[in-house]
Coordinates of C-alpha atoms in Angstrom, one line a residue:
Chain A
X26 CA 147.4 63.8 53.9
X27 CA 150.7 63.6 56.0
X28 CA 152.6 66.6 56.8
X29 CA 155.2 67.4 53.7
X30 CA 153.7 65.0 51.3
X31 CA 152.4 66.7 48.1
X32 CA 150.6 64.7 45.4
X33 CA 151.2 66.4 41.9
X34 CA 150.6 65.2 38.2
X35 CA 154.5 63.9 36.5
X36 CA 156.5 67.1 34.7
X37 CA 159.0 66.5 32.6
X38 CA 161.9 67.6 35.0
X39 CA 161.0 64.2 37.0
X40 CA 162.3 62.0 34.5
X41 CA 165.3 60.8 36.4
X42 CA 163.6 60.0 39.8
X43 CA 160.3 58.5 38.2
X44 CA 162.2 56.5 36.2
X45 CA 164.1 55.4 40.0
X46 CA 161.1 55.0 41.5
X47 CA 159.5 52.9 38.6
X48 CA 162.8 50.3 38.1
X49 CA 162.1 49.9 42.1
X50 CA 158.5 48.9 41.8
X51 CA 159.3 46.8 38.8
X52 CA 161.7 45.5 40.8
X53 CA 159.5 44.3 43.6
X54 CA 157.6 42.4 40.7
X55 CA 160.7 41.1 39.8
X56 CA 160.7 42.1 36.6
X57 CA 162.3 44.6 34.2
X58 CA 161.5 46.3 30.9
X59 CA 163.3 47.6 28.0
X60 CA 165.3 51.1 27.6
X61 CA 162.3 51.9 25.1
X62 CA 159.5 51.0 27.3
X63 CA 161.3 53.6 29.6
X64 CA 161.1 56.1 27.0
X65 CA 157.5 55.6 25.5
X66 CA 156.5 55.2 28.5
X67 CA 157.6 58.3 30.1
X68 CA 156.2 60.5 26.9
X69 CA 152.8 58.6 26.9
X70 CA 152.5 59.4 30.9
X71 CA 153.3 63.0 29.9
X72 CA 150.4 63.3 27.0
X73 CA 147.0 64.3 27.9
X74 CA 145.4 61.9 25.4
X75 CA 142.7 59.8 26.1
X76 CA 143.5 56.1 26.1
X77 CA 147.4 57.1 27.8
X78 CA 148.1 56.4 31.7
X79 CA 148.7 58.7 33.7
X80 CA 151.0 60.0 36.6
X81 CA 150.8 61.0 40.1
X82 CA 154.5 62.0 42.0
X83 CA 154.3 61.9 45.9
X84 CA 156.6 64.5 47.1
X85 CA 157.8 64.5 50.7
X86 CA 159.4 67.5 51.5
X87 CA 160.3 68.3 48.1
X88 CA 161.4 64.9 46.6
X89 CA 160.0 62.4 44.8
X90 CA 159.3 59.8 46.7
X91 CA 155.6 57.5 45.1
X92 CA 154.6 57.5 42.3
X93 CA 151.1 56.1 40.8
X94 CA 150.1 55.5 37.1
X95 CA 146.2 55.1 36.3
X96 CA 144.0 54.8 33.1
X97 CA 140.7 55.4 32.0
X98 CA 139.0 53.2 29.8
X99 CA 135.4 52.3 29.1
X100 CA 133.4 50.0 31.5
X101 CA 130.8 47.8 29.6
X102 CA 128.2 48.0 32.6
X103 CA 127.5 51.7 32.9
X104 CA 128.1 55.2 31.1
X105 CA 130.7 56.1 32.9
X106 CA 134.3 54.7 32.5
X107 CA 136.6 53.4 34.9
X108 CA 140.1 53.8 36.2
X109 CA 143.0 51.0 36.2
X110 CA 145.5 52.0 39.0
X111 CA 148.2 49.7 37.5
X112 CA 151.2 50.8 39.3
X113 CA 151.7 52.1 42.7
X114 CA 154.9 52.3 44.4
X115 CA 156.4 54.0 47.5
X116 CA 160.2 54.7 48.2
X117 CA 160.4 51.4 51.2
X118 CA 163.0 54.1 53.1
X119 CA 159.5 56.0 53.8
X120 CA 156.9 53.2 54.1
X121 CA 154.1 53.4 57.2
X122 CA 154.1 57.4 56.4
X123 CA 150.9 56.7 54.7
X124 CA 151.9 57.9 50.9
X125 CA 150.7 54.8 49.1
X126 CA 147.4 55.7 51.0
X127 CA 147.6 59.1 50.1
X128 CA 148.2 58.1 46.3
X129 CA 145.4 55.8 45.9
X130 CA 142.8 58.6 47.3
X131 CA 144.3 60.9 45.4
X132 CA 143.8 59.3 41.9
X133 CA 139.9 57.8 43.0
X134 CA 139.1 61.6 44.0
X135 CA 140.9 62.6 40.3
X136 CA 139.2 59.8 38.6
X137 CA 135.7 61.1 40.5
X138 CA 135.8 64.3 39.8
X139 CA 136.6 63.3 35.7
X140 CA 133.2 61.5 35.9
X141 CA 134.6 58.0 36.8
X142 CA 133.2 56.4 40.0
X143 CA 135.0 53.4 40.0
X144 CA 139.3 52.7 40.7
X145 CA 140.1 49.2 40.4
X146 CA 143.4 48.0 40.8
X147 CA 145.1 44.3 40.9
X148 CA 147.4 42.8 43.2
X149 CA 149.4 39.4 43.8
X150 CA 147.2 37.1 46.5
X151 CA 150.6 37.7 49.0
X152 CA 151.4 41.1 48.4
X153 CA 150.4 40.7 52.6
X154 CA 152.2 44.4 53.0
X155 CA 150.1 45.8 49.9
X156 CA 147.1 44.7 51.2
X157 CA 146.9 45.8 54.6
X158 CA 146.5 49.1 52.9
X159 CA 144.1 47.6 50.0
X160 CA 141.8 46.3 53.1
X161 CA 141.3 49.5 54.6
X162 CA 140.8 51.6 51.8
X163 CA 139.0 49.5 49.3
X164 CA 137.2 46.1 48.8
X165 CA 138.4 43.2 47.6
X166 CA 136.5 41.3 45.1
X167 CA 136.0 37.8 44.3
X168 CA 137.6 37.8 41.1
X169 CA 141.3 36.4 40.1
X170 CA 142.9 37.2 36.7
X171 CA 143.5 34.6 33.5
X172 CA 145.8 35.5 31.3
X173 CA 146.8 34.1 27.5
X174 CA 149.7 34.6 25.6
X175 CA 150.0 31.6 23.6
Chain B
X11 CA 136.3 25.2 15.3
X12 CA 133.0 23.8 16.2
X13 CA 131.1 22.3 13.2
X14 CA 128.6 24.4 12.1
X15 CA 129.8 27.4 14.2
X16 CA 130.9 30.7 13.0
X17 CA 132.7 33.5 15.0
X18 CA 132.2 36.6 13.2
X19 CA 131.8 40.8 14.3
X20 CA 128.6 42.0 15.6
X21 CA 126.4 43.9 13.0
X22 CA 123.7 46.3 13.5
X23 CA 121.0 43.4 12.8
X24 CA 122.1 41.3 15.9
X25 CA 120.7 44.0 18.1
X26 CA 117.8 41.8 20.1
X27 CA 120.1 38.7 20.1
X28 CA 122.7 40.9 21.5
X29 CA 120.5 41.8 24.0
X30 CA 119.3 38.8 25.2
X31 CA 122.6 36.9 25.1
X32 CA 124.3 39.8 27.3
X33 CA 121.3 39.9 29.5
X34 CA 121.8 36.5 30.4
X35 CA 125.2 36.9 31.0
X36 CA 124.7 39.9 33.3
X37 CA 121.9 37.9 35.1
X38 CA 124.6 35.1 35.6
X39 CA 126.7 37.7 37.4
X40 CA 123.2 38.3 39.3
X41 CA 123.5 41.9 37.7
X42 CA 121.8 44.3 35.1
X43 CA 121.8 47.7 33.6
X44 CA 120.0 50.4 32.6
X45 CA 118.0 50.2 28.8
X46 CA 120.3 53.4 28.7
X47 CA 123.2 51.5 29.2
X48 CA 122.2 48.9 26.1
X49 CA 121.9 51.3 23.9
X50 CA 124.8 53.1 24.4
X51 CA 127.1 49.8 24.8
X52 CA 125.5 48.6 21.7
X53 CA 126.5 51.8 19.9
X54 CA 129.9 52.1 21.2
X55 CA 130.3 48.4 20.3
X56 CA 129.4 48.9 16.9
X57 CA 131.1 51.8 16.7
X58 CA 135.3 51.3 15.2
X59 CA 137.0 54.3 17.5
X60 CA 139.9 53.5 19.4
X61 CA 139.2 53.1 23.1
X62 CA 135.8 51.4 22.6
X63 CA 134.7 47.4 23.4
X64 CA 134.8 45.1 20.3
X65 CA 132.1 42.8 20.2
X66 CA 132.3 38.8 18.1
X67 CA 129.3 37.0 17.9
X68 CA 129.1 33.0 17.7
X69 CA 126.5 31.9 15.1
X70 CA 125.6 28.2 15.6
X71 CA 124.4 27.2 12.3
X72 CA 122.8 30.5 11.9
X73 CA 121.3 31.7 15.4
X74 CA 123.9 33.3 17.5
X75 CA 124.4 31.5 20.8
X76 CA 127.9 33.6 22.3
X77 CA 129.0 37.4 22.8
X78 CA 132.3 38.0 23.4
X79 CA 133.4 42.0 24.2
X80 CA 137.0 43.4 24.4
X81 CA 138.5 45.9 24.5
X82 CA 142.5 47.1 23.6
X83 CA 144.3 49.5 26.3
X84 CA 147.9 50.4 27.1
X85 CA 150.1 48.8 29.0
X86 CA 152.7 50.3 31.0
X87 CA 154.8 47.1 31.0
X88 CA 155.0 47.2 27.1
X89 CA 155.3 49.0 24.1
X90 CA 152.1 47.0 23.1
X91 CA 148.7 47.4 24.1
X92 CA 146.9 44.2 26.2
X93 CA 143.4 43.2 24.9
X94 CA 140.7 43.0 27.9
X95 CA 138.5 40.5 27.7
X96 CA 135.5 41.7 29.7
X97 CA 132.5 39.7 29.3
X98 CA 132.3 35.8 27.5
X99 CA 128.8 34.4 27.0
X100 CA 127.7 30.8 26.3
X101 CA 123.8 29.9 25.9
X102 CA 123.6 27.5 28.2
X103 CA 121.5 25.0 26.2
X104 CA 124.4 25.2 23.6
X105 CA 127.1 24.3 26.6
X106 CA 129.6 22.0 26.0
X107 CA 130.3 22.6 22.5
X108 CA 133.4 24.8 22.7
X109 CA 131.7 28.1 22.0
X110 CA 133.6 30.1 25.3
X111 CA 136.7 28.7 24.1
X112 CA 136.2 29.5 20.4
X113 CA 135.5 33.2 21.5
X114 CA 138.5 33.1 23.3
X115 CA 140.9 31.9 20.9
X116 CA 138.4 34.1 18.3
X117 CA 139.3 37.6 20.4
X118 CA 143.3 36.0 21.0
X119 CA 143.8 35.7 17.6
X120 CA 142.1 38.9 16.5
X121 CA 144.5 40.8 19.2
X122 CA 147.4 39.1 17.3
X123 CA 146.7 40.0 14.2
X124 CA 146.5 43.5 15.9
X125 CA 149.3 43.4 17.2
X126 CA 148.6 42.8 20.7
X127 CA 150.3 39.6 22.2
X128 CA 148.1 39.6 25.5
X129 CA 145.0 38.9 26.2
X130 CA 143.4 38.6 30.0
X131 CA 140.6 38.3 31.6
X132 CA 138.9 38.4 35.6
X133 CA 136.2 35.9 36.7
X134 CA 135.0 35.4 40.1
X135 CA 137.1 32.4 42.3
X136 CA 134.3 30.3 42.6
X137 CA 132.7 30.1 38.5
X138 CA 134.1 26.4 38.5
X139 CA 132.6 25.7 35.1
X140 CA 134.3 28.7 34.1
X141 CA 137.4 28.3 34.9
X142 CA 137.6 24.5 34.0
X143 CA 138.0 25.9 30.5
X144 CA 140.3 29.5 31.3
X145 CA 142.7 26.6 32.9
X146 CA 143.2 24.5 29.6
X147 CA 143.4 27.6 27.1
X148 CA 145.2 30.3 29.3
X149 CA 147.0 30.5 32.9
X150 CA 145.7 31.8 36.5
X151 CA 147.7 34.7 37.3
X152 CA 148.4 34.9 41.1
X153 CA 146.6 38.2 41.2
X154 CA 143.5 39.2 42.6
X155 CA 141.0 42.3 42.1
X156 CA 140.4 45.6 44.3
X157 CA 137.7 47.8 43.6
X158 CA 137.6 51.7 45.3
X159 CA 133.8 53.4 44.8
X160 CA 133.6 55.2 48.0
Chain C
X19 CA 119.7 9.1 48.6
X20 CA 120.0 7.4 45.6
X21 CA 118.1 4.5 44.4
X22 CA 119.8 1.1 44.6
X23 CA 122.6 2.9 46.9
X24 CA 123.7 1.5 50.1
X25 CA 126.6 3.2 52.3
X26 CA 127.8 1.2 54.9
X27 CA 131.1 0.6 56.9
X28 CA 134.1 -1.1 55.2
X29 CA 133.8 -4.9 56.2
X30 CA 137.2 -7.4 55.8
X31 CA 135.5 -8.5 52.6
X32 CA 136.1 -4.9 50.5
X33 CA 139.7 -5.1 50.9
X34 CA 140.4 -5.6 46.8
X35 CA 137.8 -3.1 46.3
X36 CA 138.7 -1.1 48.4
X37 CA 142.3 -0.9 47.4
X38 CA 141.0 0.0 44.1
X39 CA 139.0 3.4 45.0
X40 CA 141.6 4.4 47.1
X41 CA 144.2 4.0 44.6
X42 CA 141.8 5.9 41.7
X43 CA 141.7 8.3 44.7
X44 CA 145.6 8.7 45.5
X45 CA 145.9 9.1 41.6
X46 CA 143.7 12.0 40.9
X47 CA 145.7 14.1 43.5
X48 CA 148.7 12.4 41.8
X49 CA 150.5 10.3 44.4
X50 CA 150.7 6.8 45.5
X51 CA 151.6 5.0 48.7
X52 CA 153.7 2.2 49.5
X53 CA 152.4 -1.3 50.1
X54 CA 152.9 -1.1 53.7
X55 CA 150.6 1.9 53.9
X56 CA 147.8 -0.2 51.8
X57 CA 148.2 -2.5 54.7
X58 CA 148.5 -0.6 57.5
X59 CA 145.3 1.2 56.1
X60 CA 143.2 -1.1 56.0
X61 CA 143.8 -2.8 59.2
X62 CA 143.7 0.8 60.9
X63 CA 140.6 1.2 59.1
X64 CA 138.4 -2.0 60.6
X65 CA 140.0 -1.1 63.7
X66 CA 137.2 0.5 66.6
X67 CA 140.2 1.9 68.5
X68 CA 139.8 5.7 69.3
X69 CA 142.3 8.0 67.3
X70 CA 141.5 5.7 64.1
X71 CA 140.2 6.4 60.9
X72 CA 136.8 4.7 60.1
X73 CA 135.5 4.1 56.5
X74 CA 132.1 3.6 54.5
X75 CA 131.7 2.0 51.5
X76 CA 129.2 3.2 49.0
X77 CA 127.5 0.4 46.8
X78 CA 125.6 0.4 44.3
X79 CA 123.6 -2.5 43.3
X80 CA 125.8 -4.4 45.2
X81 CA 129.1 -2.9 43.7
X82 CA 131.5 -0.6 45.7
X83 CA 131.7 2.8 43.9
X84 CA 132.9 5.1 46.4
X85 CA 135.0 5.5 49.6
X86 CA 134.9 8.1 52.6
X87 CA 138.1 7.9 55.6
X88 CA 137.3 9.9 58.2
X89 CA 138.5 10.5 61.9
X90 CA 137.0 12.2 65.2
X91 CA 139.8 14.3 67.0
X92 CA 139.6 17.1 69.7
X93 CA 139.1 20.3 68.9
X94 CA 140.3 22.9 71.5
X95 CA 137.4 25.7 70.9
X96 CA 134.8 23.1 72.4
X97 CA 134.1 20.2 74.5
X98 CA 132.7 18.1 71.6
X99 CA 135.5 16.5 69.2
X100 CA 135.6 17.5 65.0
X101 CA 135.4 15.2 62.5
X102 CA 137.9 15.2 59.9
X103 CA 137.2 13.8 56.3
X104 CA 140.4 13.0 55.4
X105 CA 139.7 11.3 51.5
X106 CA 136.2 11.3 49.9
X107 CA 135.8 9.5 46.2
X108 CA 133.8 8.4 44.0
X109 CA 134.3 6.1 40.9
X110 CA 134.2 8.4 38.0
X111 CA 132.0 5.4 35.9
X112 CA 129.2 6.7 38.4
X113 CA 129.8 10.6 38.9
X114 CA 126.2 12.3 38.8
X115 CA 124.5 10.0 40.8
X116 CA 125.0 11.6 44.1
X117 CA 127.5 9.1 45.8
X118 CA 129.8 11.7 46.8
X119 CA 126.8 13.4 48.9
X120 CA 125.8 10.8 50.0
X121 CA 128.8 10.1 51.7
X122 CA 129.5 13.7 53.0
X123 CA 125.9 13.5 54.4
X124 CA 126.5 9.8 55.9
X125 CA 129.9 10.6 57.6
X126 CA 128.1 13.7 58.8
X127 CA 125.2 12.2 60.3
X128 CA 127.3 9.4 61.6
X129 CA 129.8 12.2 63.7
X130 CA 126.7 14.0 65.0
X131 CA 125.0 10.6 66.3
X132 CA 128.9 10.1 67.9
X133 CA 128.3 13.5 69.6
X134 CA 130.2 15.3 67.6
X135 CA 128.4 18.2 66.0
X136 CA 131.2 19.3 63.1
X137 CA 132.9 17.9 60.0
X138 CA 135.5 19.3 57.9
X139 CA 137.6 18.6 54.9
X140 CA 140.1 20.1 52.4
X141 CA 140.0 20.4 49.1
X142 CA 142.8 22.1 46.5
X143 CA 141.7 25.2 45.6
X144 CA 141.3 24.2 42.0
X145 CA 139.2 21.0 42.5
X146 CA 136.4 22.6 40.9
X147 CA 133.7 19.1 40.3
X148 CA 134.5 18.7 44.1
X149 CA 133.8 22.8 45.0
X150 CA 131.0 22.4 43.3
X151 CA 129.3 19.6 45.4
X152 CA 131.0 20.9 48.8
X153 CA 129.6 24.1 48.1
X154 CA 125.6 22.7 47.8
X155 CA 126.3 20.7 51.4
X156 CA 129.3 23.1 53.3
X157 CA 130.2 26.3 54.0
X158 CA 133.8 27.2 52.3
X159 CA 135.7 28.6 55.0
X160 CA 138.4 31.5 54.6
X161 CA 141.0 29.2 55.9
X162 CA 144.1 28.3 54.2
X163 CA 146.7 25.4 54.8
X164 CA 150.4 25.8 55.6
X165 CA 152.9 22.6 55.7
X166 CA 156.3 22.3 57.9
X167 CA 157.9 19.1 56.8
X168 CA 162.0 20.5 56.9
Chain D
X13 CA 166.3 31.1 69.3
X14 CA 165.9 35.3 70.7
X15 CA 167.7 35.5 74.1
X16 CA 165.9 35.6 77.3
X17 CA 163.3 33.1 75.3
X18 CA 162.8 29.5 76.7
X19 CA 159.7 27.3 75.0
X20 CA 158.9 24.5 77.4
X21 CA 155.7 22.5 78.2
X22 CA 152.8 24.2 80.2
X23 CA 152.9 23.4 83.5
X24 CA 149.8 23.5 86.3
X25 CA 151.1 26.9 87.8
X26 CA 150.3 28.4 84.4
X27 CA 146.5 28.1 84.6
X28 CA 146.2 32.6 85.0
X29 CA 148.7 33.7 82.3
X30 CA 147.4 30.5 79.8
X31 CA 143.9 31.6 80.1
X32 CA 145.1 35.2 79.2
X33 CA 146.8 34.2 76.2
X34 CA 144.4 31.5 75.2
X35 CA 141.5 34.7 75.6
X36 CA 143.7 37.2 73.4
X37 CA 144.0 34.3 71.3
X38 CA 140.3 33.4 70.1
X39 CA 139.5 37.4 70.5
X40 CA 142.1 37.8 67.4
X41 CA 139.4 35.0 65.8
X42 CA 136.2 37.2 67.0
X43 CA 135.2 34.2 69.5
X44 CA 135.1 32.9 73.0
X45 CA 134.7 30.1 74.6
X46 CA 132.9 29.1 77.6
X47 CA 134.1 29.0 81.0
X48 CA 133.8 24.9 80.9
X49 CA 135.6 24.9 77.6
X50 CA 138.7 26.3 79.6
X51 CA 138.6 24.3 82.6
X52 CA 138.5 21.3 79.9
X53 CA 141.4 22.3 78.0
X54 CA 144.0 23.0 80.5
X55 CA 143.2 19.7 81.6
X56 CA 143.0 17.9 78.6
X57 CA 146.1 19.9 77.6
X58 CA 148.1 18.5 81.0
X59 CA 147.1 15.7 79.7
X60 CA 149.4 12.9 78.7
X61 CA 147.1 10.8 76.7
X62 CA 147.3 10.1 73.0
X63 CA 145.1 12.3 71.2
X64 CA 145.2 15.1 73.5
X65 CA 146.4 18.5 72.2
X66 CA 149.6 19.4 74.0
X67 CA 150.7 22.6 74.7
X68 CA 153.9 24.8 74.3
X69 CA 154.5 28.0 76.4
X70 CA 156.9 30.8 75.3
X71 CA 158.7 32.3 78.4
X72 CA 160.4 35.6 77.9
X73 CA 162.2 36.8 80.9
X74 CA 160.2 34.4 83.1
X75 CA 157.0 35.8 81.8
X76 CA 154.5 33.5 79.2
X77 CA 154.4 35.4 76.1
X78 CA 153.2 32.9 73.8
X79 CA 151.5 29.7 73.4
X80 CA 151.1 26.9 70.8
X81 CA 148.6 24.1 71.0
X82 CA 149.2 21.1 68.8
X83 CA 147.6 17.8 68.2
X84 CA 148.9 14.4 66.9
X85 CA 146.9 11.9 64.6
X86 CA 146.8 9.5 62.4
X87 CA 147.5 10.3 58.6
X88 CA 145.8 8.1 55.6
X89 CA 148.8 8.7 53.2
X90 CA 151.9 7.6 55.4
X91 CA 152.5 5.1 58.2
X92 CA 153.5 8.3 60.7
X93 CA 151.1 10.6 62.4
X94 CA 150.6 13.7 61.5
X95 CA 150.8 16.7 64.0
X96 CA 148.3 19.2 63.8
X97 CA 148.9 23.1 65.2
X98 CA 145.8 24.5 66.0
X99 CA 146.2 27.4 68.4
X100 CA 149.5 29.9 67.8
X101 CA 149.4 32.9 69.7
X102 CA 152.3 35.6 70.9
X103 CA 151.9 38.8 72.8
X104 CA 151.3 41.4 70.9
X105 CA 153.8 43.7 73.1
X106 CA 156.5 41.3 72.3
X107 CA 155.8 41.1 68.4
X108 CA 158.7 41.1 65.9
X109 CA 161.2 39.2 68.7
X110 CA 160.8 35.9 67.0
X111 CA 158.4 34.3 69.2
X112 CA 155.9 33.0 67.1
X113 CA 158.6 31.7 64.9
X114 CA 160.2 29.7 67.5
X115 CA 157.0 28.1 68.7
X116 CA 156.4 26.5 65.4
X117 CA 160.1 25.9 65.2
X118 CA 159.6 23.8 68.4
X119 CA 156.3 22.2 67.9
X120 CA 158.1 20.8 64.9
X121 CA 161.2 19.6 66.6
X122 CA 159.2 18.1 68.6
X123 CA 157.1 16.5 66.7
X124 CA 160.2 14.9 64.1
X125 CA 161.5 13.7 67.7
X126 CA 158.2 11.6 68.2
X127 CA 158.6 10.3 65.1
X128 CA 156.1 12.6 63.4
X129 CA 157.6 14.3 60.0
X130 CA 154.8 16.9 59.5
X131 CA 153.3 19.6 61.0
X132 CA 150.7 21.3 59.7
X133 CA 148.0 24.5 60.5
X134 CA 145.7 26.6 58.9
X135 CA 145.2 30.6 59.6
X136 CA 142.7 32.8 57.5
X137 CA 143.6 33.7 53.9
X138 CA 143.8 37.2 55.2
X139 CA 145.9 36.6 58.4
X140 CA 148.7 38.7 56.6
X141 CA 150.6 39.1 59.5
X142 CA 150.6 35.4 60.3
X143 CA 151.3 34.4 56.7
X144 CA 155.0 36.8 56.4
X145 CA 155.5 34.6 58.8
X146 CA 154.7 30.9 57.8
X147 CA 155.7 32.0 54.0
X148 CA 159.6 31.8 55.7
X149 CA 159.3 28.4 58.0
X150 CA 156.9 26.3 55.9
X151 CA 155.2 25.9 52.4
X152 CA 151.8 27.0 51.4
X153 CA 149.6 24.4 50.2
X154 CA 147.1 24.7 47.5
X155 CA 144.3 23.3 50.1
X156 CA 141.0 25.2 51.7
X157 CA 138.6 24.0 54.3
X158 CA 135.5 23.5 54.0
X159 CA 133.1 22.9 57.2
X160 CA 129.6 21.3 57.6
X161 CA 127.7 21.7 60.9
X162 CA 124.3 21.5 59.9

């Protein structure tokens, strides 16, 4: 873990700078969502029911700085369940400091040590920056993803 | 629709069939699971509690011949859940006959109705026959798969 | 090989036929080229000259069905020269029959009695009746292509 | 073009520093060549002949930094050749100045001055350094290779 850099589930008095850090990353996807996706989100992330994501704040020296949300949900090939990593994001002002690293371990050893062997997480095929990190700390699969909306 | 074919929820009396359509579909994916495993999927299929895999069956003029499971979970991006489309089985000897895309549109629909206006799904790069179908009844996302188990 | 299949080099004769696989050909990666390149083409192609493309003609039962265009060039990683196989088709009236192989394996054997041990082709990633023939004779390799043309 | 940088041809006094380039090269591909395959090169490479690879050198401050090896030949589609860059290579001491960029800037110039409107190359789908790179000077196509050698 570098030196400062504290990973911590979201509280409630992070509203304001997870809700920076999230517009960024949605950002990067070039996307956006609504003023009430901000808010359900941002309660749901907060509850400890099964079936809500979850959130992990990176803190360098005391501020906000990543943040990670992750999901369990069942796994039709074994017992256990497994854990979606949907959204991980780093301030870019402290990039190559190794906290989107420090994220990912943090919610696999989390999602381990709640019974789930198994983080899985998608990414676009030239996210090249993204996957410098996914290479060394996972494996990438052969599969692509299909959606239908229509 | 298929003549002859009807796309209807699995019931406790499709046990072996299950069983020997998802087998096949596992050992198409050169994988397999534990007899623990079946009976516990088959219950939590079966079973109507949020968080579990939904299971249609195709019935081609009686015998079924496709398993379809899914599976609804949130989605950050949306006030809606998405609907997961794990695993989409064919009997090979019935190929051909629009039973894959019938499940699809079957589990689409269904997601719809429940208020769920995605539905996606991951298949390996290289399942051509596959994905000459996911190409006329969805679209290929640019995103690609990262699994963390050690 | 095939019964009642013959490949052999394009001859002055084929030029009709000829102009009519390579046309189905151009159209199934929808474009087309100008009459001057027809010409050109074909005169290149019945040329011996070094640094030309050659051809062979598939027939079957005495009836063109399929095309290969291939050229030797250097390769800088060895003494020997590559062989590229620029356009590959077969007419979709007699798809199954193992034409396409056929000619893969001909222009293959043909570069390796040339001295030249290697053949290679590209194929859009999506081209999933070709990927599923190139991957029985070929290895995929993990290359991608880039294009300057401005 | 970054100052102190000059791209001209390779020249016969550049047989020591080519070789070390060339060497760091193919090691970035896990390969080697043998000793014969470099005497034959940098000959073939001096070269004027028609379907010789030609070669670029990168001078920074009077000191090879780079080199880029690159092929014309014939193209089925158009009346034009085609130019084909097959090695690209820049110190990694002197990454981030630009020089890989204005290599294939140059090759490309070059090539449009011979009458030869493409260039084209292929690098690994996980070359994600490379790939920043070509993303910004050229256009990804949809196209992987496939090889045969036995």
């Amino acid at each position: 873990m570098p030196e400062g850099l504290v990973i911590r589930p979201l509280e409630l008095k992070d509203h304001e700078e997870w809700s920076r850090l999230w517009t960024a990353y949605l950002e990067f996807y070039e996307t956006s969502v609504s003023e009430q996706v901000y808010e359900i989100s941002f309660n749901r992330l907060l509850s400890t029911d099964a079936g809500e994501y979850n959130c992990l704040i990176a803190e360098l020296e005391g501020r906000p700085v990543g943040i990670a949300h992750y999901l369990y949900h069942r796994f039709m090939w074994s017992v256990e369940d497994t854990c979606y990593l949907m959204d991980l994001f780093a301030d870019p002002q402290v990039r190559g400091k190794g906290i989107g690293r420090a994220l990912i371990e943090s919610v696999f050893q989390i999602a381990k040590q709640h019974g789930v062997p198994t983080t899985y997480w998608t990414t676009q095929e030239n996210n090249y920056q993204g996957r410098i990190l996914y290479d060394k700390v996972a494996k990438r699969t052969p599969f692509i993803v299909y959606e239908k909306d229509e």
